[in-house]
Tab-separated table of C-alpha atoms in Angstrom:
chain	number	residue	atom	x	y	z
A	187	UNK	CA	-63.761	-51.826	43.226
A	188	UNK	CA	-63.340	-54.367	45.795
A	189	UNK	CA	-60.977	-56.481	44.032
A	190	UNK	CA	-59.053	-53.286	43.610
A	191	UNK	CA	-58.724	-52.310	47.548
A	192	UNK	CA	-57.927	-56.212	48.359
A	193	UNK	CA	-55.126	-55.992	46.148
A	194	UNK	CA	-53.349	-52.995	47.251
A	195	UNK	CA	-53.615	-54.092	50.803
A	196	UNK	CA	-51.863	-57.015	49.528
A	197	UNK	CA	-49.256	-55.191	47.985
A	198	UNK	CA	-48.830	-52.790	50.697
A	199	UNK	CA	-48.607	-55.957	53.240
A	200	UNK	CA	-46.226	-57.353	51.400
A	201	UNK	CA	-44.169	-54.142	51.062
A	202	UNK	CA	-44.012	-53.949	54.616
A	203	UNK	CA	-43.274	-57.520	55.617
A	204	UNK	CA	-40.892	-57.265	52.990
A	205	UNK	CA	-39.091	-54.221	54.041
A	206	UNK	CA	-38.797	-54.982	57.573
A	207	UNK	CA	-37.235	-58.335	56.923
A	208	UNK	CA	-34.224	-57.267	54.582
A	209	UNK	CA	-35.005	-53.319	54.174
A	210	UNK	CA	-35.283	-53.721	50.258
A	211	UNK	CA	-38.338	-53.895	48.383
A	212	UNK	CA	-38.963	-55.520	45.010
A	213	UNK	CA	-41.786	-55.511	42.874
A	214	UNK	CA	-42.236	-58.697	40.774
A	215	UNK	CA	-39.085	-60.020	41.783
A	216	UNK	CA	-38.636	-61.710	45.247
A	217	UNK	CA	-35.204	-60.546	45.558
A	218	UNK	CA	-34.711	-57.369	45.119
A	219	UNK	CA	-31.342	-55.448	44.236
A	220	UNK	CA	-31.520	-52.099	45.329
A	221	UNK	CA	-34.156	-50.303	47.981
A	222	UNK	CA	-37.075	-50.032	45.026
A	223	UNK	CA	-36.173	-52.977	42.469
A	224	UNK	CA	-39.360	-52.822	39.896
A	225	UNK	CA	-39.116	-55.424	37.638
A	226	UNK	CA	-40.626	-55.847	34.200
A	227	UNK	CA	-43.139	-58.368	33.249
A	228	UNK	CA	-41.114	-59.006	29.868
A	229	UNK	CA	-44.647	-59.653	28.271
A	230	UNK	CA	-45.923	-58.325	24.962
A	231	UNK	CA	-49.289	-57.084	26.654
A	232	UNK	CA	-47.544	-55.542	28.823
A	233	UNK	CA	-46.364	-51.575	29.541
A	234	UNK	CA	-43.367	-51.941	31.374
A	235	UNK	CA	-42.049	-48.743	32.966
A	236	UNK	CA	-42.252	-46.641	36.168
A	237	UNK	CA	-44.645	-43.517	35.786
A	238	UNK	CA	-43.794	-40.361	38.044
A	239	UNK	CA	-46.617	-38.350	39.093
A	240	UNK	CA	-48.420	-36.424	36.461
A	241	UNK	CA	-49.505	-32.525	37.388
A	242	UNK	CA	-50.447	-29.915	35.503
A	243	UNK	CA	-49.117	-26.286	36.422
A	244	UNK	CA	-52.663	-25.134	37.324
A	245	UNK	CA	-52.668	-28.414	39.552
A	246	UNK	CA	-49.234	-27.665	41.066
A	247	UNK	CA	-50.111	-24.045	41.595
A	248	UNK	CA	-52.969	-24.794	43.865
A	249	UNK	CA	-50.338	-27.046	46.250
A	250	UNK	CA	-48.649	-23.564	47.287
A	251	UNK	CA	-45.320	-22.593	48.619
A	252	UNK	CA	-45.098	-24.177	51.746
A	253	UNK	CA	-46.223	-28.023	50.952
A	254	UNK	CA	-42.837	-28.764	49.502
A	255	UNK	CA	-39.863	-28.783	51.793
A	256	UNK	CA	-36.661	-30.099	52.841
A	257	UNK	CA	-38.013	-33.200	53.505
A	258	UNK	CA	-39.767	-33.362	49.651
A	259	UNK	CA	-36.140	-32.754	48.279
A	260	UNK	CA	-35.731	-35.435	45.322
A	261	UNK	CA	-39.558	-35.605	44.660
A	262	UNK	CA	-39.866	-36.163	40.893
A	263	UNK	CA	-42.918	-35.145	38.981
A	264	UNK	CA	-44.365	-34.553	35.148
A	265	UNK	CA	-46.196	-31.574	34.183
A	266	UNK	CA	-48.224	-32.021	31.288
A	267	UNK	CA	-49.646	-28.665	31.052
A	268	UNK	CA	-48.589	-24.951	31.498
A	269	UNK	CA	-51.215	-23.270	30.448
A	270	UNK	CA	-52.638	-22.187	33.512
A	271	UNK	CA	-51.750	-21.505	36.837
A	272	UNK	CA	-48.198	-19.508	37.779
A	273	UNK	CA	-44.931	-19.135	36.930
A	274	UNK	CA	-43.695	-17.944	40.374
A	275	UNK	CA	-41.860	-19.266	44.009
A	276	UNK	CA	-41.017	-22.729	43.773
A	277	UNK	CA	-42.620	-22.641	40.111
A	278	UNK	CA	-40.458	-20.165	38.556
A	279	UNK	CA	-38.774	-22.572	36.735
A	280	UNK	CA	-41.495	-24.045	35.092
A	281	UNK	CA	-41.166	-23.234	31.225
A	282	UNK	CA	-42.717	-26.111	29.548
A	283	UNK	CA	-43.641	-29.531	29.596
A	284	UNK	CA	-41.498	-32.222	31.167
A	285	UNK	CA	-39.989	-33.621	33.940
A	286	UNK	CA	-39.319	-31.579	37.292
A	287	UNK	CA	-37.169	-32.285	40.812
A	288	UNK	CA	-38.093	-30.508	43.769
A	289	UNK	CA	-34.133	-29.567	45.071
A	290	UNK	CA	-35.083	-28.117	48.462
A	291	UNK	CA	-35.996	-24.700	47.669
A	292	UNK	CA	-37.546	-24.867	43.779
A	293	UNK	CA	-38.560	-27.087	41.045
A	294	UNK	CA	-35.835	-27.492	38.548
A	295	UNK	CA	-36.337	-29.127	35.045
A	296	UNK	CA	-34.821	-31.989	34.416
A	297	UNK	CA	-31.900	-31.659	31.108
A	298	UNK	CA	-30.895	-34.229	28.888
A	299	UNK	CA	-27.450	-33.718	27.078
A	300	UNK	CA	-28.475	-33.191	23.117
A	301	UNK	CA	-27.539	-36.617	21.624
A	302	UNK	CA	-25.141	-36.107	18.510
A	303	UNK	CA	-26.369	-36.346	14.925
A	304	UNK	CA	-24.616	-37.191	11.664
A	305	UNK	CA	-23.029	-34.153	9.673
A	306	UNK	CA	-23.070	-32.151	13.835
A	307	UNK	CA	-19.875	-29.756	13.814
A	308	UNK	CA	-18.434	-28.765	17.151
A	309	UNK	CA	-15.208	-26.553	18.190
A	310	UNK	CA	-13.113	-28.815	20.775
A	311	UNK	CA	-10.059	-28.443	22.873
A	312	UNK	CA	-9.710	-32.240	22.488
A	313	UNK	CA	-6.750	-32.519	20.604
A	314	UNK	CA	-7.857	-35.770	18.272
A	315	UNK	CA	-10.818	-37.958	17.306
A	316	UNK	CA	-12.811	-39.101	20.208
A	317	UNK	CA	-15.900	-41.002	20.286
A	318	UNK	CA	-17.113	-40.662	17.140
A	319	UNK	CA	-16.535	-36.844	16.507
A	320	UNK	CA	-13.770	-36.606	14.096
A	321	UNK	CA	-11.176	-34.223	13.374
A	322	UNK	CA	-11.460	-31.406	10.054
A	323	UNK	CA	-7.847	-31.596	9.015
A	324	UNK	CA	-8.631	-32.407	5.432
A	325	UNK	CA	-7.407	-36.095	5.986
A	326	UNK	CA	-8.512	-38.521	3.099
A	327	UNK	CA	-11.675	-40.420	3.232
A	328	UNK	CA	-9.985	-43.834	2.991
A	329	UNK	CA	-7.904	-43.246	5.814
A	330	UNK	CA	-11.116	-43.335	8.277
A	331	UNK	CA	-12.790	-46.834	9.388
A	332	UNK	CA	-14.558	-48.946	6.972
A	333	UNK	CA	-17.762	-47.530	8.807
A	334	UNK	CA	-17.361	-44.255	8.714
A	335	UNK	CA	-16.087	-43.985	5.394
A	336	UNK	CA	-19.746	-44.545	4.378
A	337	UNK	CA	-21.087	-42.009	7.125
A	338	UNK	CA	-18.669	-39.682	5.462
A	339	UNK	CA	-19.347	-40.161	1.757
A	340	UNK	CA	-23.456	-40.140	3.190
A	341	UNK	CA	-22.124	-36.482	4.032
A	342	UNK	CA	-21.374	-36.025	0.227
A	343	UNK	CA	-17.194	-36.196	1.010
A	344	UNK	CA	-16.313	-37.672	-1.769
A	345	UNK	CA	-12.550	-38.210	-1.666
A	346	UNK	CA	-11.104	-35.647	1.761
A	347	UNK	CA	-12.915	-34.085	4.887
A	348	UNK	CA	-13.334	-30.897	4.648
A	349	UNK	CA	-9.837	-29.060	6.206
A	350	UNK	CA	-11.063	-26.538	8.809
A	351	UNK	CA	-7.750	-25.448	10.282
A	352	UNK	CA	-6.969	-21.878	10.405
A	353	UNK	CA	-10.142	-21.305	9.381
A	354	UNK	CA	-13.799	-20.095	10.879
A	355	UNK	CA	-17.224	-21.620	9.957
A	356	UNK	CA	-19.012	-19.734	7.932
A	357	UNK	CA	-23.254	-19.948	7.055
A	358	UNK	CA	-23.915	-20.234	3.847
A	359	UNK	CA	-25.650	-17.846	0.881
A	360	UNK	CA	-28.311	-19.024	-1.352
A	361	UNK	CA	-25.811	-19.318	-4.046
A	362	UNK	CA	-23.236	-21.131	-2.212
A	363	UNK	CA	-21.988	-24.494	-1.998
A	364	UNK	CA	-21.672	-26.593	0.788
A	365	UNK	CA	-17.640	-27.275	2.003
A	366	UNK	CA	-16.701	-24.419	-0.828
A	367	UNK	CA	-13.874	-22.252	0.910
A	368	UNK	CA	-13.007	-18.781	0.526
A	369	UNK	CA	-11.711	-15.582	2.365
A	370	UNK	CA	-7.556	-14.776	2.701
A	371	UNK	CA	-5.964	-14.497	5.641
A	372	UNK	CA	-3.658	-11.229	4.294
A	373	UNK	CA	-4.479	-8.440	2.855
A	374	UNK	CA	-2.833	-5.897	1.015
A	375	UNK	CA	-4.129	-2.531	0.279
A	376	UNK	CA	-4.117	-1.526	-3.522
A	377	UNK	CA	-4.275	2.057	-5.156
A	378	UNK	CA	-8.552	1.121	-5.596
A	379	UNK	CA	-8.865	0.375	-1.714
A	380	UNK	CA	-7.543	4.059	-0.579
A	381	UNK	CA	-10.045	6.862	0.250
A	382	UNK	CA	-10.417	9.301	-3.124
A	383	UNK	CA	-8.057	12.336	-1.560
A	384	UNK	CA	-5.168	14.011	-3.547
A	385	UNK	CA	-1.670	14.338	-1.460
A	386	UNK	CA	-0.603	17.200	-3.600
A	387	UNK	CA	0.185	20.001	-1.724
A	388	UNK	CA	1.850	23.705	-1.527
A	389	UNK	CA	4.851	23.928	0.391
A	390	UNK	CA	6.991	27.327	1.042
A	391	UNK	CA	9.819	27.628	2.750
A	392	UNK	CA	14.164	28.036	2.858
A	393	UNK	CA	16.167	25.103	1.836
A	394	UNK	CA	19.306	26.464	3.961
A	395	UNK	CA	23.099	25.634	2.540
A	396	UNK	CA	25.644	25.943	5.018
A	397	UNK	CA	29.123	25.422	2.980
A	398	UNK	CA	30.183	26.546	-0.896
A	399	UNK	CA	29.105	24.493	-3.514
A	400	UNK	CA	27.896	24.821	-7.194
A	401	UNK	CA	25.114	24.142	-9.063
A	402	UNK	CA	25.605	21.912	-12.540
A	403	UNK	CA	23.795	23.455	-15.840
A	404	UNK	CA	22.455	21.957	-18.679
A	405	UNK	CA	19.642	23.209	-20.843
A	406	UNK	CA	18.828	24.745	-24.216
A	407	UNK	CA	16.948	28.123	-23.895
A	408	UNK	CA	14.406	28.112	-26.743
A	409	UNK	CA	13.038	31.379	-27.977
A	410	UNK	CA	10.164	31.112	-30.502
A	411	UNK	CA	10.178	34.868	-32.480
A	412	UNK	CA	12.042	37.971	-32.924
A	413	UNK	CA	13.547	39.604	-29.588
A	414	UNK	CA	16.454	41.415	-28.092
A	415	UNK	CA	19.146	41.039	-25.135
A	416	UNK	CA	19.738	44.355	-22.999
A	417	UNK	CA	23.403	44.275	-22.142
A	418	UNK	CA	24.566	46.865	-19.497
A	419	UNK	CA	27.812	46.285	-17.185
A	420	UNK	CA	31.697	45.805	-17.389
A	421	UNK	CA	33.141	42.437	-17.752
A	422	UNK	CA	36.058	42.642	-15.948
A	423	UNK	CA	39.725	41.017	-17.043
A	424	UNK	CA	41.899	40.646	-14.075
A	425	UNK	CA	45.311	40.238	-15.735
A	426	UNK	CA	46.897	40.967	-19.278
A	427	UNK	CA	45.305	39.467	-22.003
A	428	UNK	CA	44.578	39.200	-25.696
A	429	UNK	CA	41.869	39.635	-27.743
A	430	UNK	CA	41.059	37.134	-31.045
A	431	UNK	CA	40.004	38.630	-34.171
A	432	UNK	CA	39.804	36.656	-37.059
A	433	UNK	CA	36.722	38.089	-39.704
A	434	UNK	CA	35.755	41.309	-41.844
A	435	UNK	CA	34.946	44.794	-40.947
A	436	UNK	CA	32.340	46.087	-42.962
A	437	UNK	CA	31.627	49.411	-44.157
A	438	UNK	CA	28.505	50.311	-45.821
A	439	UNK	CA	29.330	54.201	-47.421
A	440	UNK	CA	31.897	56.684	-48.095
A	441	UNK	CA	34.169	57.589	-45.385
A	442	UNK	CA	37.498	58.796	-44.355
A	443	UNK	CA	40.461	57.813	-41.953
A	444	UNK	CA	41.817	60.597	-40.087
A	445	UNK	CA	46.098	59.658	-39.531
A	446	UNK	CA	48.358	61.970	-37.532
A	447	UNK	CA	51.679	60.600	-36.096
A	448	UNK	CA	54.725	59.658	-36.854
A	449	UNK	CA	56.838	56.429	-39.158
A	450	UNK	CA	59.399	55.608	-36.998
A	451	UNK	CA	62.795	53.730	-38.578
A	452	UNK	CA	65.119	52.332	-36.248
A	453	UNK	CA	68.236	52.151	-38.794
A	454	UNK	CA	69.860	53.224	-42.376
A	455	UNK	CA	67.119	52.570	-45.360
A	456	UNK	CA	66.724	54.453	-48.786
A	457	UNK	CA	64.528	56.458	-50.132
A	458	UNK	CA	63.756	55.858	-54.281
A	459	UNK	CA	62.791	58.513	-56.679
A	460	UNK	CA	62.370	60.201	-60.136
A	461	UNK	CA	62.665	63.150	-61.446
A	462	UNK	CA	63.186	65.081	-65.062
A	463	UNK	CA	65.890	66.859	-66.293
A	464	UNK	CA	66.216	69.539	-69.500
A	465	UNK	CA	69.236	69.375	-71.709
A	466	UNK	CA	70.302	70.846	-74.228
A	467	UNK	CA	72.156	70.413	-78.212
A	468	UNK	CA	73.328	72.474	-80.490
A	469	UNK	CA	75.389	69.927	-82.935
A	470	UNK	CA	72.942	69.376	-84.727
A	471	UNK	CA	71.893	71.206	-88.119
A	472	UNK	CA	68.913	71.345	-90.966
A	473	UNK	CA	69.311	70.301	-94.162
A	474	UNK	CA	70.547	74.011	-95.516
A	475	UNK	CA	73.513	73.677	-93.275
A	476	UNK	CA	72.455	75.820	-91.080
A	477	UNK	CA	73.135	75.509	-87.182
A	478	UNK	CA	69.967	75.452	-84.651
A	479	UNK	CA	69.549	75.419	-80.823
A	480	UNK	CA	67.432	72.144	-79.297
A	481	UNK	CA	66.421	71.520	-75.993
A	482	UNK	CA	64.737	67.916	-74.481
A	483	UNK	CA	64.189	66.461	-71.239
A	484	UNK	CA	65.223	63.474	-69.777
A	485	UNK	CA	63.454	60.974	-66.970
A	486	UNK	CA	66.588	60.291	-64.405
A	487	UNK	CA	66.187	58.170	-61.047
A	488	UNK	CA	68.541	57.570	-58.401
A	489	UNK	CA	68.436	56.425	-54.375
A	490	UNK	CA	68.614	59.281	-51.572
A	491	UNK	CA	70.701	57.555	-48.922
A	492	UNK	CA	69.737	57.867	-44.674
A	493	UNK	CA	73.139	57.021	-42.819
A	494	UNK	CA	70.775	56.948	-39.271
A	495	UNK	CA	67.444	56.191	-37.558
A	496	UNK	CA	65.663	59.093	-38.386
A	497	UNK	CA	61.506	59.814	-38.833
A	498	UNK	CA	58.571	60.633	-41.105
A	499	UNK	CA	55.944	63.137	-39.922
A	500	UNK	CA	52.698	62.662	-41.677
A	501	UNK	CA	49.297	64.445	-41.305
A	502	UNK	CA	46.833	63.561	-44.351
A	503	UNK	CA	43.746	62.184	-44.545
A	504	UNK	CA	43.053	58.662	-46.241
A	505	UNK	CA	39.582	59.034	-48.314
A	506	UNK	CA	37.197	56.634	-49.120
A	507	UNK	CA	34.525	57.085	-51.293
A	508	UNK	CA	32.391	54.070	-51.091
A	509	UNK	CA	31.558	51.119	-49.826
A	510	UNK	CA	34.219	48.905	-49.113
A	511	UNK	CA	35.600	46.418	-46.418
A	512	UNK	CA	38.986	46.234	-44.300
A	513	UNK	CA	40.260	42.030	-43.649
A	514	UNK	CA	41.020	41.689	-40.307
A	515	UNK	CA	43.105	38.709	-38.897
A	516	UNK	CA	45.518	38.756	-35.669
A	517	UNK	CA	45.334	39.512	-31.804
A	518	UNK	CA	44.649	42.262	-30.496
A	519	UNK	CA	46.910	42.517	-27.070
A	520	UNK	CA	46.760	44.059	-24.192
A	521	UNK	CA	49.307	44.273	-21.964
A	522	UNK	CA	47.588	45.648	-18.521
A	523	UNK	CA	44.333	44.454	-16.272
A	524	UNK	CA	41.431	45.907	-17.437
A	525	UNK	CA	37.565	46.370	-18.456
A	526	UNK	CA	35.474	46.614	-20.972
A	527	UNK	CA	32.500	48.843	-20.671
A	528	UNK	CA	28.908	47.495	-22.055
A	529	UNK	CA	25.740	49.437	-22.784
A	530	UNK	CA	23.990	48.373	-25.522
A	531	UNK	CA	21.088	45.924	-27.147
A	532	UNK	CA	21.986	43.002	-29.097
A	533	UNK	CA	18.901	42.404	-31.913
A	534	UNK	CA	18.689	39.201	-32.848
A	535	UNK	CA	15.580	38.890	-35.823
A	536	UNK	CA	14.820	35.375	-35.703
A	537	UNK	CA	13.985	32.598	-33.452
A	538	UNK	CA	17.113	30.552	-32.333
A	539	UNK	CA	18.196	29.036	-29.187
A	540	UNK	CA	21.312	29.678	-26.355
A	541	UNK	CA	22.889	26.672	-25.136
A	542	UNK	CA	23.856	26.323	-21.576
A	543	UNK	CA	26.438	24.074	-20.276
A	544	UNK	CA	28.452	25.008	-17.208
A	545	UNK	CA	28.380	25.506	-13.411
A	546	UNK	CA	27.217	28.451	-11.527
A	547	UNK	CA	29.605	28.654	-8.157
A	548	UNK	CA	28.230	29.095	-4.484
A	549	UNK	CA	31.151	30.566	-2.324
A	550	UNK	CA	29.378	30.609	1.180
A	551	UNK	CA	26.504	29.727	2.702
A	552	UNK	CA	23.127	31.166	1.654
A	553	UNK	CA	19.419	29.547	1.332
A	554	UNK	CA	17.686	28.805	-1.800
A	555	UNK	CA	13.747	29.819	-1.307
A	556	UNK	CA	11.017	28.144	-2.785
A	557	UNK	CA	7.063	27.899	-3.752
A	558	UNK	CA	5.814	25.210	-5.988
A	559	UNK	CA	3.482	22.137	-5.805
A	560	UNK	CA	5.195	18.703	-5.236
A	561	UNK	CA	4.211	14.892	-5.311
A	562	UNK	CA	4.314	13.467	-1.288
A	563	UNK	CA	5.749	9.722	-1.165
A	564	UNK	CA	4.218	8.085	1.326
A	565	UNK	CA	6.678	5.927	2.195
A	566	UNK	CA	5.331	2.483	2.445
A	567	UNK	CA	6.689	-0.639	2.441
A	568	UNK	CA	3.720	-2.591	0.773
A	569	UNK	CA	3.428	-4.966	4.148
A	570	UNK	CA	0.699	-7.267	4.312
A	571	UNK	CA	-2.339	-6.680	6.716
A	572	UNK	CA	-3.703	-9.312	9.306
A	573	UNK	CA	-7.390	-9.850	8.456
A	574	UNK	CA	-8.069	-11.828	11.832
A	575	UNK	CA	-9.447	-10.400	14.507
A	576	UNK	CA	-8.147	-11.427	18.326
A	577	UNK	CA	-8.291	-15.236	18.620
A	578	UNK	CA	-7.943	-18.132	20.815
A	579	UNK	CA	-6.761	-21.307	18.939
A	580	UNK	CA	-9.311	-24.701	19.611
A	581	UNK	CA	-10.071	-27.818	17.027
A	582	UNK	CA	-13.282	-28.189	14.961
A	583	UNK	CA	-14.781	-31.891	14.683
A	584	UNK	CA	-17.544	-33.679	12.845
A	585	UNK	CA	-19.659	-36.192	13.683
A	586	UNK	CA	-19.447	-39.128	11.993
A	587	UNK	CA	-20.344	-41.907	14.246
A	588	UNK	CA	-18.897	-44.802	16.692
């Protein structure tokens, strides 16, 4: 114990004498280099190293609030232990084990940047390699240092760096592979990714016309049985006109054909007939000599002559006393504007079809109303979505090593 005291009174002697002769002090070196040079023994058996003052928080806790001051700014010291004591005043920093600096008002823990690792990934606004971090632009292996080609292919790059640009980091599954890519940038939106709603709607309404136009026609009507067309109105013919016949009128029974009028002749024409006329002989005798008295008659003809237009007045009746048919072929003319009067039903006892070809005319304006279901376009133009979100632009590095 004495050998102890003796010593540090040495020390502290030679501190002083030491300090008030050039205002440095070294320990094992005569000449010291700063105002505290320690320096080490350089032997095997010996710890070299400085040691700060080791508290725990318990210990430090008991010291109070008003020990450490302004004049205690820069004190270092080591907790070992945080287990007891408190956490607040100058303490409230205290989180763990380590080294602390008093800065005035608080202890503040001392921090360490994190030393870089092989296979560490950073984003960077450095725009290039620096200092061992190197860039992810997909660059090939053998294009790197002979050094950190084998850091990289340690990594498991085989032939390229991963390429990062344009891209985001993403963690991976339990079924994924490390430096596998996936993901789009676009997207486009296919019948499968709308929401299940139908765009079929009802719509009523006027589709309004404002000048004359006409509306084309096309079609075949179909009918499928037996039916009938009700006819009632006049078609109207606006000027003279003729009629074409060209077929048979038939006529199923016995009938007559009532005539009353007169043959006109417009010049000289003859008239042939016949008659009989009697005459008589009496030249002629029997066989006893004896005259006789002998009458015959005689078929004569011979040609009335008509020396001017003259006319026949007839008023009979033509009979008819069956079935039989009158041919028909010619116009019928007529000379004046006029109509022809319909009321009737045409039968028709089978199934057949009307074609339709033509154009129905529109002279002024007029609306054409409507009710029915349609299809609604939606217009699109098939664009491609954006699937990033806001961004800001930086460069993503590896570490591979100086």
């Amino acid at each position: 114990m004495k050998y102890k005291i003796l010593f540090l009174h040495i020390v502290l002697a030679y501190l002083s004498v030491n300090s008030l002769s050039v205002a440095q002090v070294g320990i094992n070196t005569p000449l010291p280099k700063s105002t505290l040079d320690v320096t080490a023994f350089n032997e095997v058996n010996v710890a070299d190293g400085i040691q700060a003052p080791r508290l725990t928080l318990l210990q430090l806790t008991a010291k109070g609030n008003s020990l450490y001051g302004a004049n205690q700014k820069s004190t270092i010291i080591y907790i070992t232990d945080i287990s007891g004591g408190n956490k607040t005043g100058q303490r409230v920093n205290i989180t763990k084990v380590g080294y602390y600096y008093f800065d005035g008002n608080v202890w503040q823990q001392f921090t360490f940047p994190n030393v870089a690792k092989l296979g560490d990934v950073i984003n960077s606004f450095a725009p290039s390699d620096y200092e061992g971090w190197y860039l992810l632009d997909g660059r090939a292996i053998t294009s790197l240092p002979a050094n950190i080609q084998q850091a990289a292919k340690n990594l498991g790059f085989a032939t390229t760096l991963p390429d990062a640009r344009d891209r985001v980091l993403k963690p991976k599954t339990g079924t994924e592979v490390i430096m596998s890519t996936g993901g789009i940038n676009d997207l486009a939106i296919s019948t499968a990714n709308l929401p299940n709603i139908n765009l079929v709607g009802t719509f009523n309404g006027s589709a309004a016309n404002n000048g004359a136009h006409t509306h084309a026609v096309s079609n075949t009507l179909a009918t499928g049985g037996d039916h009938s067309h009700i006819v009632t109105g006049t078609l109207a013919a606006g000027g003279a006109h003729a009629h074409g016949v060209s077929g048979t009128l038939a006529s199923g029974g016995g009938h007559t054909h009532g005539t009353s009028g007169t043959l006109a002749s417009a010049g000289n024409h003859r008239h042939t007939g016949e008659n009989i006329q009697v005459i008589n002989d009496v030249d002629r005798g029997d066989s006893r000599g004896t005259a006789a008295l002998y009458n015959y008659n005689a078929l004569t003809r011979h040609n009335t002559s008509s020396a001017g237009a003259h006319t026949h007045t007839l008023s009979a009746t033509l009979t008819s006393g069956g079935g039989h048919t009158h041919p028909v072929t010619g116009t019928l003319a007529s000379a004046d504007a006029h109509a022809h009067a319909i009321a009737a039903t045409l039968a028709n006892n089978g199934a057949h079809t009307h074609a339709i070809s033509g154009t129905l005319v529109s002279v002024g304006a007029h609306t054409h109303t409507f009710s029915a279901n349609t299809t609604i376009p939606l217009g699109g133009a098939g664009k491609l979505l954006n699937n990033r979100p806001a961004y800001v632009v930086v460069n993503t590095f590896i570490y591979l090593g100086k």
